[in-house]
Every structure is written in structure tokens, then in C-alpha cells.
Amino acid sequence: MYNELNTEQKNAVKEDGNVLVIACPGSGKTRVLTLRIAKNLMELESKKQCIVALTYTNRAAEEIHQRIEKLEVDTSQLWTGTIHSFCVNWILKPYAGYIQELKDGFSIIDEFTHEQLLKVIKEEYFLSPFVENITAFKRNGDYKTNDQNIKNAAKEFHTRLLNSKFIDFDLILYFSYRLLLEKPKIARTLSRFMKNFYIDEFQDTQDLQYGIIGEIIKSSGNTSSIFIVGDPDQAIYESLGGQAKTLDEIQQDIGGAKIKELHLSGNYRSSQRIIDLYSYFQMNEIKIIALGKKAKTQGIITYNQTLPKNDLHKEIARLIKKSLDQGIPESEICVVAPRWIFLTDIARKLKGELPTVSFDAPGLTPLPRNPDNFWYKLARLFLTRPSPGLYLTRIRWVKEIINDLNFIGVYSQVDDYDNCRKMLNIINRIKPNETDGIKYLSASFKELFKKINVDITNEKLRLHWETFFSGIIKRSEREDFKHIPTDVNSFKSMFMQSKGVVINTCHGVKGEEYETVISFGLLRGYIPHWNQIINRSYQTEFSASNKMLYVIGSRAKTNLHLISETGRFTINGNSYEPNYQLNSLTFNYDYDLI
């Protein structure tokens, strides 16, 4: 299992107790994480114990789970997901009755309704649309902001949510933390069987999240351990409350227990030339050395500041074709930008320029990404094709469905392997004759519930139903999604493994790697966003800008094309300028090769 690991990686996998790992890009972080989890799974002393792995995205959680399954390690005692999913499944669902605001039931608001309501509240309280993170809580239940008007707006926002039996991500964290403090028995109960906690991308973790996990670990009497991994230089969610806490701060959160700090410093992904470029934006003084097969590859690195916006799609198409002509697979090419609204237009035009090339845009779908919504969970099963490689994953998804139905009280089957297999067989045989995505899912859900004799009109299921389907409709009506098709094949593409040229946002590609990265929209006001510039210090802008550019650059293995196009204007009619940090960089670009 450890034959291909270097010394730093082996030490991180084998080190006992609490560990913090600072890992540079391409250093094998995910491999270390999965091997250590696999090791801990095999060391569990009881079938009642489990391991919890918390990731920033559900996509990352699935990757970890699937990697461990490929090692042929039993994952039945592993739980992976985001901190919000963890709180919903392990704290709020079982114990919401203790919270006055939640005792009559709740549903998680979909992203579109959340955005629209927040927009209305900001207008009512005369807040700038660029103000972010206004609804985040401190541990004491107060809002993080010091501005009283913003506090009033946040309180009004959450009051309207709760009156409609909705909660958002901030309320999920706040209510979960409150439950652990007010009902210490909950933390003690969880700590008895949760033996190991893993936190990926710790630099994007909010203070309340540290507090929630800290309460559980403290209640264990330090019999539960924590393994934390990440890179402070990639802390691109600070505006949303992410904190790259120090070792001492994390130790304090878990009750003072000692944590050992380790490092993964070698880069096995990129050429040294790529590393030399993005190291310019590095905030920590850690020398990153290329150690992989591509370490000495020259590659092509370009920066274009004169390209007109109207010619952007033609230039990107040319760069894609150039990579394809060099033998680079489609799935090893990525087009990245700071905003989805840029990408929807580009995706449509690129398909016209390159009709024989496949494209994969995982975020360009009207299907809302709400993994805690029951119908979203069920949709995954109907929108993924049965295959041997996905069998264990789909069995795990069916287990979640059975557990949710049992929790609601409309089903009484145990979630053992036989029952999961039987339900999966039923789902695989359901194939409605519908081409429209919404009609296809609606028909599939109704037929399944008829076959398993479950009342689909249950109040809790109905609330999730309305949230899920209204979310699809509202999302498809958005300006940046108006050209995105809503047929069933487009819905299915959301869950397909990447096969074409990837089109994604700067945040969406975090943790991924490609032979060629083409990034555009590198303009001040987009990178960083205006909310990191307006009424902020230069240091705030400088830090936010560097971290975003660091993330973009470190996705590339050998080829990196950076574009600060011309022809974009602010709402006041002023021209957008190139990103300051990128524009000031002196680098030997390959202008003669593009």
C-alpha cells in the first residue's frame, strides 16, 4: 500500500494521534488522505465505530470514498461529506426537536431562492450588492459583522427563512453548535463511535466548523483523533468565512490536545517552470520543487493582454486545438474563468468553433446541487448509468435513500446489502419515455414510490419536492443559464465522468489538475472580486488576488495560457484593467510560440 510513497507521505500516513499536514499543490495530499483513512478503517476495533472525513465539496467526498473502495477496503464504517451534510445527518435530523425553531420540521433552502431573498433584503436595507458573508454567525450566536445595519438585515433574512421552515448553511452550523453546547450528551454520544475525524482543505474551514468538531473531540476525552490537511496559500474562501487557523488555535479548539505538524513539500504534478510562475503569488516562504515526470518539461506559458473580448472564443478554440494536435487528451484541457456567466457564453461558442470536440461543464446544468435534498439524492441514481465501476457507489446512495425514508417514517426496511441491491435493481429497470429532464425525473420518482408502496405525498417529502423542482425551474431561468438545455441527457451529463474539455470556474477546479489550463477574465474586479477591493485595504486585495492566481496556476501540469482580455466595462462605463499582481509579474513568456 505504501510502496509508491515518499518519506514525507509515509510519515503522514503512519503518524499516530492528532496531525496537521501543510501540503503544497501536487504533493499527493489526496493519496495520503485516502491511505491513512484506509489504514484507520482496518484498525477499527468495533463494528459500531466509524470514521468521518469532511471535505469542502461533495465531489471531493465522492472521490475519497471511491479511491478507498478501489483499494478493496470495506467503507461501510466511513462517512464522507461536507460539514453541512455532517451537521444535518448527525446532529440536526436526530436532535432538531430540542431547537424551538426546528421542532416542526425544516428544509434547506435552494441556492436560487437564497440568492433572490438575500438580494431583496440587501435592497431593503440599502446594502451594496458586493457585501458578502452577511449572515455568518459567531460562536456566541451574534452575527460576525460589526455593522448594525447589516446585523439587522441578517436577522430579517433568517427570520423570513425560519417562518417558511427553511434554513441556510449558516443556520445549519449555528444550530448544530448550539445543540452541542446546550446538550453535551449529544457530543458525548457522537464521540463514543466517531474515532477519527479528517478535515480536508482546512484553510477554507469556518470558525463554527472548528467549534463543532472541537466539541465532539473534547467530549471523547481525546480518545478520538483529528487529521487536518490543506494549504494556506489556497485559502480562496476567506470572504465567505474560511480561516487558515494556526496550529495553536486548532489545538485550543480541541481542548488543548497536542497536534503534530507535518509537511508535504514536493510537487509531482507540474513542471518546475509552471511552479516558478505561480510561486510568485505564494504567501508562505516554502520552496516548491518539481519532483514528477514533468519536472523538466518546457511546456508553453503565455499571457495575453491585448485580446478583444469578442475574439475570446476564437483564441481559446485555437489554443484547445493546438493542445489536441500535440496529442493531449480532451479531458486534460481546462478552460477556467472567475464567473459562470462568462463560461455559459464561451461554452456555447466553443461548441460552434469545435463541433467535433467534446466539452464537460459540470456546473453548467439547471439541476441544483443540494446533496441534502432527498430528491437530489434520488436523482443521482436515476441520472447515472449502471456500471461495475459505480456499483458500490450506487449501493451506498441507495442506503442513504432507505435511511432517509425510515427517518421520515414512511418506510420500514433495514439498510442491509440485500435490500439496497433490490431497490437498486428496481431503479435500474425504471426508464420513463420522457426526453425532458424534469418530466423524466418526476415520472421516475413516482414509479419508484409506487413499486415500493410508499406514499409520495408525505408532507416532508413534498417540501423537498417543491424545493428541488422549483430550484430547477428558477435556475434554468437565470440569465447565465438561459442557453443551457434541460433535456434528460443534459441532466445526466452532470454525473458523468469527465471525458471532454473541462469548462469550470476558478473555485470549481480547485483540487484538480490538467495538462493545459486556459484562464481568462483575469481582470481587477473579477480577480479579486470587487468585494475584496471596495472599501478594503490594499493588503486585502493583494492577498485575495495572489491566492486566486496561485490556485489557477497550480492546476496546470505543463501548459498555461493566461488572458486579461480587453473590451469589458464596469457598470460606470470604465474599462476593466488587468489584474495588478499578474500585470506586474516579470516572466519569460512564450509569446513567439502562441
XYZ file of C-alpha atoms in Angstrom:
594
model
C 0.000 0.000 0.000
C 2.876 2.388 0.789
C 5.411 1.337 -1.866
C 4.994 4.430 -4.043
C 5.007 6.969 -1.189
C 7.939 9.230 -0.414
C 9.246 9.675 3.136
C 7.058 12.713 3.927
C 3.947 10.936 2.661
C 4.704 7.756 4.617
C 5.232 9.742 7.809
C 1.884 11.500 7.331
C 0.060 8.191 6.771
C 1.673 6.361 9.683
C 1.858 9.147 12.309
C -0.421 8.362 15.255
C -2.603 10.863 17.104
C -3.605 14.349 16.001
C -1.869 15.631 12.867
C -1.847 18.854 10.825
C -0.370 18.489 7.325
C 0.592 21.559 5.299
C 0.610 20.332 1.695
C 1.752 22.263 -1.384
C -0.027 21.704 -4.747
C 0.642 18.332 -6.372
C 2.235 16.862 -3.235
C -0.021 13.804 -3.047
C -2.401 15.186 -0.419
C -5.418 13.163 -1.539
C -3.362 9.967 -1.767
C -2.098 10.473 1.792
C -5.608 11.237 2.990
C -7.157 8.135 1.425
C -4.368 5.762 2.506
C -4.499 6.985 6.081
C -8.294 6.630 6.162
C -7.950 3.109 4.736
C -5.384 2.308 7.437
C -7.680 3.624 10.179
C -10.647 1.678 8.799
C -8.696 -1.566 9.069
C -7.691 -0.658 12.640
C -11.225 -0.078 13.979
C -11.902 -2.357 16.937
C -15.683 -2.458 16.718
C -18.383 -2.522 14.046
C -20.057 0.311 15.980
C -17.143 2.671 15.361
C -16.802 4.904 12.319
C -14.509 7.410 10.639
C -15.659 10.842 9.456
C -13.991 12.603 6.512
C -15.082 16.209 5.953
C -14.389 17.819 2.576
C -15.201 21.234 1.138
C -17.234 19.769 -1.744
C -19.338 16.653 -2.224
C -17.337 15.903 -5.361
C -14.179 15.658 -3.228
C -16.010 13.416 -0.755
C -17.056 11.049 -3.542
C -13.500 10.901 -4.865
C -12.116 9.907 -1.466
C -14.793 7.257 -0.991
C -14.255 5.782 -4.446
C -10.466 5.729 -4.081
C -10.757 3.728 -0.877
C -13.248 1.345 -2.469
C -10.703 0.730 -5.262
C -8.226 -0.332 -2.552
C -10.784 -3.052 -1.700
C -11.119 -1.712 1.833
C -14.554 -2.003 3.450
C -16.057 1.516 3.576
C -19.229 0.622 5.484
C -17.799 2.388 8.562
C -16.721 5.505 6.664
C -18.805 8.662 6.389
C -17.679 11.328 3.886
C -19.264 14.656 3.049
C -19.269 18.379 3.737
C -19.518 19.811 7.230
C -23.059 20.952 6.438
C -24.116 17.448 5.410
C -22.456 16.099 8.551
C -24.398 18.524 10.744
C -27.705 17.787 9.015
C -27.334 13.998 9.144
C -25.697 13.509 12.540
C -26.928 16.466 14.607
C -29.976 18.264 13.232
C -32.030 15.353 11.942
C -31.793 13.302 15.148
C -31.942 16.217 17.606
C -33.822 19.084 15.890
C -36.677 18.573 18.371
C -34.568 20.310 21.008
C -34.449 23.509 18.919
C -37.639 25.573 19.121
C -37.192 26.961 15.607
C -36.780 23.474 14.061
C -39.062 21.214 16.081
C -41.848 21.365 13.500
C -39.541 20.388 10.623
C -37.199 22.170 8.265
C -35.853 22.109 4.730
C -32.619 23.518 3.315
C -33.214 26.485 1.041
C -32.088 26.085 -2.571
C -29.356 28.381 -3.850
C -31.577 30.376 -6.231
C -34.225 31.213 -3.624
C -31.414 32.038 -1.204
C -29.818 34.456 -3.691
C -33.121 36.110 -4.573
C -34.211 36.640 -0.957
C -30.794 37.948 0.015
C -30.902 40.373 -2.907
C -34.301 41.672 -1.717
C -33.052 42.057 1.863
C -29.950 43.951 0.734
C -32.099 46.348 -1.265
C -34.481 46.874 1.665
C -31.569 47.700 3.975
C -29.688 49.735 1.345
C -26.703 47.387 1.319
C -24.233 47.114 -1.531
C -24.727 44.007 -3.698
C -20.983 43.398 -3.255
C -21.314 42.862 0.520
C -20.724 39.146 1.217
C -21.000 36.784 4.149
C -23.512 38.970 5.993
C -25.380 36.064 7.593
C -22.449 34.217 9.239
C -22.564 33.661 12.996
C -20.028 33.903 15.777
C -19.966 31.101 18.315
C -21.997 33.204 20.776
C -24.889 33.488 18.304
C -24.184 37.080 17.290
C -23.536 37.900 13.663
C -19.893 38.291 12.644
C -20.318 41.764 11.199
C -19.834 44.837 13.383
C -22.210 46.918 11.241
C -25.588 47.186 12.995
C -27.498 47.720 9.754
C -26.004 44.534 8.300
C -26.875 42.689 11.526
C -30.483 43.841 11.220
C -30.564 42.706 7.588
C -29.130 39.287 8.502
C -31.662 38.859 11.306
C -34.521 39.764 8.972
C -33.200 37.309 6.367
C -33.080 34.410 8.832
C -36.457 35.338 10.335
C -38.093 35.075 6.919
C -36.345 31.762 6.260
C -37.438 30.211 9.552
C -41.018 31.450 9.136
C -41.092 29.390 5.933
C -39.418 26.394 7.647
C -36.206 26.929 5.709
C -32.637 27.041 6.954
C -29.433 28.022 5.151
C -25.836 26.869 5.620
C -25.184 29.455 8.327
C -28.195 28.322 10.379
C -27.101 24.697 9.939
C -23.771 25.476 11.572
C -25.205 27.738 14.265
C -27.982 25.374 15.374
C -25.596 22.394 15.350
C -23.047 24.178 17.523
C -25.801 25.385 19.860
C -27.109 21.849 20.278
C -23.653 20.525 21.174
C -23.242 23.245 23.817
C -26.752 23.087 25.275
C -26.993 19.277 25.139
C -23.461 17.974 25.925
C -24.792 14.426 25.830
C -25.078 14.732 22.026
C -21.352 15.426 21.679
C -20.545 12.574 24.079
C -22.766 10.183 22.122
C -21.123 11.083 18.821
C -17.603 10.887 20.270
C -18.156 7.317 21.502
C -18.269 5.882 17.992
C -16.569 8.558 15.825
C -12.942 7.582 16.328
C -11.163 9.589 13.635
C -12.006 12.943 12.074
C -10.449 14.057 8.803
C -10.670 17.658 7.596
C -9.604 18.359 4.017
C -8.815 21.911 2.819
C -8.660 23.191 6.412
C -7.824 26.696 5.147
C -11.438 27.001 3.901
C -12.982 25.925 7.225
C -15.103 28.410 9.197
C -14.672 29.056 12.914
C -18.024 27.474 13.770
C -16.961 24.339 11.913
C -13.811 24.092 14.019
C -16.021 24.600 17.075
C -18.428 21.793 16.139
C -15.710 19.195 15.581
C -13.798 20.509 18.592
C -16.759 19.914 20.927
C -17.055 16.294 19.787
C -13.327 15.591 20.156
C -13.194 17.256 23.579
C -16.131 15.089 24.706
C -14.184 11.969 23.750
C -11.550 12.633 26.394
C -9.048 12.688 23.489
C -9.841 9.102 22.505
C -10.946 10.490 19.118
C -8.236 11.926 16.868
C -8.140 14.557 14.142
C -6.168 14.677 10.884
C -6.162 18.043 9.127
C -4.664 18.789 5.722
C -4.528 21.815 3.444
C -2.557 24.725 2.030
C -2.946 28.263 3.485
C -1.816 29.687 0.128
C -5.026 28.307 -1.416
C -7.366 29.994 1.081
C -9.683 31.479 -1.558
C -12.837 31.362 0.584
C -11.801 33.930 3.198
C -14.547 36.305 2.029
C -17.037 33.521 2.884
C -15.604 32.945 6.358
C -12.828 30.420 5.696
C -9.941 30.569 8.164
C -6.485 29.016 7.883
C -6.041 28.644 11.631
C -2.654 28.199 13.250
C -1.582 25.026 14.998
C -2.059 26.646 18.424
C -5.564 27.839 17.537
C -6.626 24.377 16.363
C -5.146 22.777 19.482
C -7.200 25.165 21.595
C -10.363 24.197 19.671
C -9.924 20.510 20.554
C -9.270 21.158 24.243
C -5.519 21.647 24.248
C -4.569 18.191 22.947
C -1.234 18.151 21.152
C -1.204 18.199 17.349
C 1.901 17.330 15.349
C 2.612 19.463 12.286
C 3.972 17.738 9.167
C 4.696 18.961 5.632
C 4.307 17.648 2.082
C 6.663 19.802 0.046
C 7.399 18.012 -3.242
C 5.270 18.668 -6.311
C 4.588 15.626 -8.544
C 2.114 17.433 -10.827
C 3.710 20.380 -12.594
C 6.864 21.349 -14.413
C 9.331 23.480 -12.479
C 8.609 26.262 -14.957
C 4.899 26.272 -14.046
C 5.845 26.208 -10.345
C 8.245 29.128 -10.791
C 5.391 31.197 -12.232
C 2.735 30.516 -9.605
C 5.274 30.673 -6.752
C 5.400 34.404 -7.475
C 1.926 34.546 -5.887
C 2.862 32.370 -2.915
C 2.410 33.942 0.522
C 4.296 31.318 2.550
C 8.064 31.031 2.191
C 8.177 27.341 1.317
C 10.291 26.350 -1.668
C 8.284 24.112 -4.011
C 10.366 21.691 -6.069
C 9.088 19.717 -9.070
C 9.746 16.019 -8.489
C 7.440 14.350 -11.017
C 7.928 13.070 -14.546
C 7.154 16.515 -15.976
C 9.614 18.379 -13.742
C 11.910 19.482 -16.596
C 9.245 19.866 -19.283
C 9.429 23.251 -21.026
C 5.740 23.480 -21.928
C 4.109 26.679 -23.156
C 3.256 29.589 -20.848
C 1.613 32.695 -22.325
C -0.023 35.899 -21.111
C -2.263 37.861 -23.496
C -3.383 41.384 -22.519
C -4.480 42.642 -25.942
C -7.105 40.102 -26.986
C -10.530 41.739 -27.586
C -13.397 40.131 -25.700
C -15.280 39.477 -28.937
C -12.390 37.323 -30.219
C -12.021 35.388 -26.985
C -13.822 32.239 -28.127
C -11.781 32.023 -31.333
C -8.481 32.327 -29.453
C -9.481 29.763 -26.830
C -10.601 27.397 -29.597
C -7.201 27.845 -31.254
C -5.359 27.067 -28.015
C -7.513 23.980 -27.439
C -6.836 22.752 -30.967
C -3.103 23.352 -30.507
C -3.107 21.142 -27.383
C -5.145 18.452 -29.145
C -2.702 18.495 -32.075
C 0.100 17.840 -29.576
C -1.681 14.642 -28.507
C -3.118 15.991 -25.267
C -6.468 14.279 -24.457
C -9.599 16.428 -24.284
C -10.065 15.675 -20.581
C -6.568 17.046 -19.889
C -7.549 20.532 -21.126
C -9.375 23.018 -18.915
C -10.920 26.415 -19.622
C -11.366 28.403 -16.440
C -12.857 31.814 -15.585
C -13.907 33.669 -12.425
C -17.657 33.721 -13.218
C -20.179 31.211 -14.586
C -21.830 33.924 -16.659
C -18.634 34.115 -18.748
C -18.498 30.364 -19.179
C -22.043 29.759 -20.398
C -21.479 32.085 -23.344
C -17.986 30.706 -24.054
C -19.174 27.080 -23.846
C -21.854 27.708 -26.475
C -19.444 29.486 -28.827
C -16.681 26.894 -28.388
C -19.060 24.132 -29.409
C -19.717 26.082 -32.575
C -15.985 26.610 -33.260
C -15.021 22.999 -32.440
C -18.027 20.809 -33.361
C -16.047 17.537 -33.156
C -14.639 18.257 -29.675
C -16.443 17.091 -26.530
C -16.913 19.509 -23.639
C -17.581 18.807 -19.985
C -19.017 21.623 -17.894
C -20.071 20.073 -14.546
C -21.566 23.304 -13.230
C -23.476 24.211 -16.380
C -26.707 22.460 -15.521
C -30.031 23.742 -14.188
C -30.033 20.842 -11.729
C -29.460 22.444 -8.301
C -26.593 20.998 -6.268
C -28.274 20.361 -2.926
C -26.960 16.989 -1.704
C -29.074 17.110 1.452
C -32.323 17.300 -0.500
C -33.959 13.849 -0.644
C -34.946 14.172 -4.320
C -31.447 15.292 -5.298
C -30.090 12.107 -3.710
C -32.601 10.028 -5.622
C -31.940 11.935 -8.855
C -28.283 10.848 -8.721
C -29.395 7.239 -9.004
C -31.705 7.835 -11.968
C -29.178 10.021 -13.809
C -26.168 7.699 -13.545
C -25.812 4.706 -15.818
C -25.342 1.313 -14.119
C -21.738 0.144 -14.416
C -19.404 -2.167 -12.471
C -17.194 0.782 -11.517
C -20.105 2.675 -9.935
C -21.878 -0.290 -8.349
C -20.585 0.192 -4.785
C -21.142 3.937 -5.004
C -24.753 3.499 -6.136
C -25.378 0.883 -3.426
C -24.159 3.498 -0.922
C -26.527 6.075 -2.414
C -29.452 3.635 -2.128
C -28.553 3.094 1.525
C -28.920 6.846 2.081
C -32.357 6.758 0.424
C -33.553 3.889 2.642
C -32.219 5.626 5.765
C -33.971 8.889 4.846
C -37.282 7.125 4.192
C -37.008 5.296 7.511
C -36.190 8.554 9.298
C -39.244 10.266 7.794
C -41.323 7.283 8.920
C -42.751 6.126 5.579
C -40.593 3.013 5.139
C -39.552 0.186 7.416
C -36.886 -1.792 5.564
C -33.385 -2.231 7.012
C -30.500 -0.792 5.017
C -28.625 -4.073 4.603
C -26.950 -5.092 1.372
C -29.835 -7.283 0.125
C -32.458 -4.549 0.477
C -30.140 -1.978 -1.106
C -29.493 -4.324 -4.015
C -33.213 -4.977 -4.508
C -34.066 -1.269 -4.581
C -31.181 -0.568 -6.956
C -32.494 -3.256 -9.322
C -35.917 -1.579 -9.287
C -34.358 1.817 -10.028
C -32.272 0.387 -12.891
C -35.408 -1.010 -14.561
C -37.325 2.273 -14.442
C -36.878 4.055 -17.780
C -39.630 6.614 -18.481
C -40.232 7.537 -22.112
C -39.524 11.224 -21.480
C -36.887 13.457 -23.061
C -37.494 16.491 -20.843
C -35.330 16.341 -17.707
C -37.981 17.483 -15.229
C -40.656 15.148 -16.633
C -38.170 12.270 -16.677
C -37.269 12.684 -13.007
C -40.855 13.262 -11.902
C -42.056 10.119 -13.686
C -39.115 8.086 -12.332
C -39.755 9.152 -8.742
C -43.470 8.395 -8.933
C -42.937 4.955 -10.474
C -40.345 4.006 -7.836
C -42.601 5.006 -4.949
C -45.471 3.072 -6.473
C -43.295 -0.053 -6.720
C -42.044 0.171 -3.107
C -45.508 1.094 -1.752
C -44.504 4.424 -0.203
C -46.796 7.478 -0.043
C -45.079 10.124 -2.143
C -47.404 12.852 -0.814
C -45.853 12.784 2.671
C -45.504 16.388 3.933
C -41.711 16.259 4.417
C -41.169 14.655 1.026
C -43.486 17.210 -0.583
C -41.493 20.121 0.882
C -38.269 18.657 -0.513
C -40.055 18.021 -3.833
C -41.151 21.644 -4.174
C -37.681 22.912 -3.270
C -35.953 20.573 -5.724
C -38.159 21.113 -8.778
C -38.713 24.835 -8.248
C -34.933 25.130 -7.963
C -34.501 23.548 -11.415
C -37.040 25.891 -12.988
C -35.684 29.041 -11.347
C -32.080 28.128 -12.114
C -32.883 27.496 -15.797
C -34.468 30.954 -15.994
C -31.310 32.732 -14.814
C -29.500 34.939 -17.319
C -26.300 32.872 -17.109
C -28.194 29.595 -17.668
C -30.710 30.629 -20.324
C -28.820 28.772 -23.080
C -28.318 25.585 -21.039
C -30.563 22.719 -22.248
C -32.939 20.964 -19.851
C -33.282 17.629 -21.641
C -32.604 14.438 -19.712
C -29.246 13.800 -21.406
C -28.017 17.210 -20.229
C -29.123 16.320 -16.699
C -27.263 13.013 -16.938
C -24.077 14.741 -18.060
C -23.822 16.298 -14.592
C -22.961 12.902 -13.126
C -20.850 11.527 -15.959
C -17.137 11.074 -15.538
C -15.157 13.819 -17.249
C -14.371 12.938 -20.875
C -14.231 16.261 -22.714
C -12.529 19.631 -22.397
C -13.439 20.875 -18.925
C -15.123 24.270 -18.547
C -15.321 25.481 -14.957
C -14.851 28.380 -12.556
C -11.649 29.176 -10.674
C -13.285 27.857 -7.497
C -14.667 24.792 -9.266
C -11.274 23.499 -10.449
C -9.665 23.691 -7.036
C -8.040 20.349 -6.250
C -7.960 19.296 -9.915
C -5.110 19.131 -12.445
C -4.802 19.381 -16.230
C -2.059 19.236 -18.843
C -3.249 22.530 -20.324
C -5.055 25.304 -18.448
C -6.569 28.276 -20.304
C -7.717 31.016 -17.944
C -9.461 34.229 -18.975
C -11.224 37.091 -17.199
C -8.034 37.847 -15.250
C -9.130 41.417 -14.589
C -9.155 43.545 -11.456
C -12.731 43.421 -10.172
C -13.109 39.771 -11.186
C -9.825 38.564 -9.677
C -10.090 39.590 -6.984
C -13.784 40.406 -6.831
C -14.840 43.985 -6.121
C -15.866 42.981 -2.592
C -12.174 42.403 -1.852
C -11.296 45.847 -3.277
C -14.011 48.394 -2.471
C -13.509 49.909 0.998
C -10.761 47.368 1.675
C -7.069 47.808 2.352
C -4.539 47.163 -0.397
C -3.252 44.198 1.632
C -6.703 42.560 1.474
C -6.790 42.923 -2.313
C -3.171 41.793 -2.633
C -3.742 38.644 -0.552
C -7.034 37.668 -2.236
C -5.565 38.223 -5.697
C -2.419 36.209 -5.052
C -4.310 33.250 -3.622
C -6.652 33.060 -6.603
C -3.795 33.300 -9.122
C -1.868 30.689 -7.122
C -4.810 28.279 -7.370
C -5.256 28.874 -11.115
C -1.569 28.450 -11.931
C -1.109 25.348 -9.807
C -3.827 23.441 -11.732
C -1.528 23.241 -14.793
C 0.976 20.469 -15.428
C 2.901 21.849 -18.422
C 0.914 24.449 -20.408
C -0.681 27.602 -19.002
C -2.407 30.312 -21.041
C -3.407 33.449 -19.116
C -5.714 36.050 -20.667
C -6.669 39.558 -19.477
C -8.974 40.416 -22.379
C -9.967 43.930 -23.400
C -13.482 45.241 -24.027
C -15.119 44.592 -20.656
C -16.635 47.578 -18.850
C -17.863 48.308 -15.332
C -21.410 49.490 -14.647
C -19.974 53.024 -14.679
C -18.569 52.522 -18.169
C -14.922 52.253 -17.156
C -12.665 49.661 -18.780
C -11.630 46.710 -16.666
C -7.878 46.624 -16.105
C -5.610 43.564 -15.989
C -5.118 42.031 -12.565
C -2.469 44.111 -10.792
C -0.329 41.237 -9.475
C -0.301 39.387 -12.784
C 0.387 42.569 -14.729
C 3.414 43.368 -12.557
C 4.978 39.909 -12.950
C 8.188 39.707 -14.959
C 8.293 36.282 -16.583
C 9.784 34.826 -19.751
C 6.508 34.077 -21.533
C 6.387 32.155 -24.808
C 4.999 34.924 -26.992
C 6.733 33.518 -30.053
C 5.078 30.120 -29.590
C 1.413 31.106 -29.404
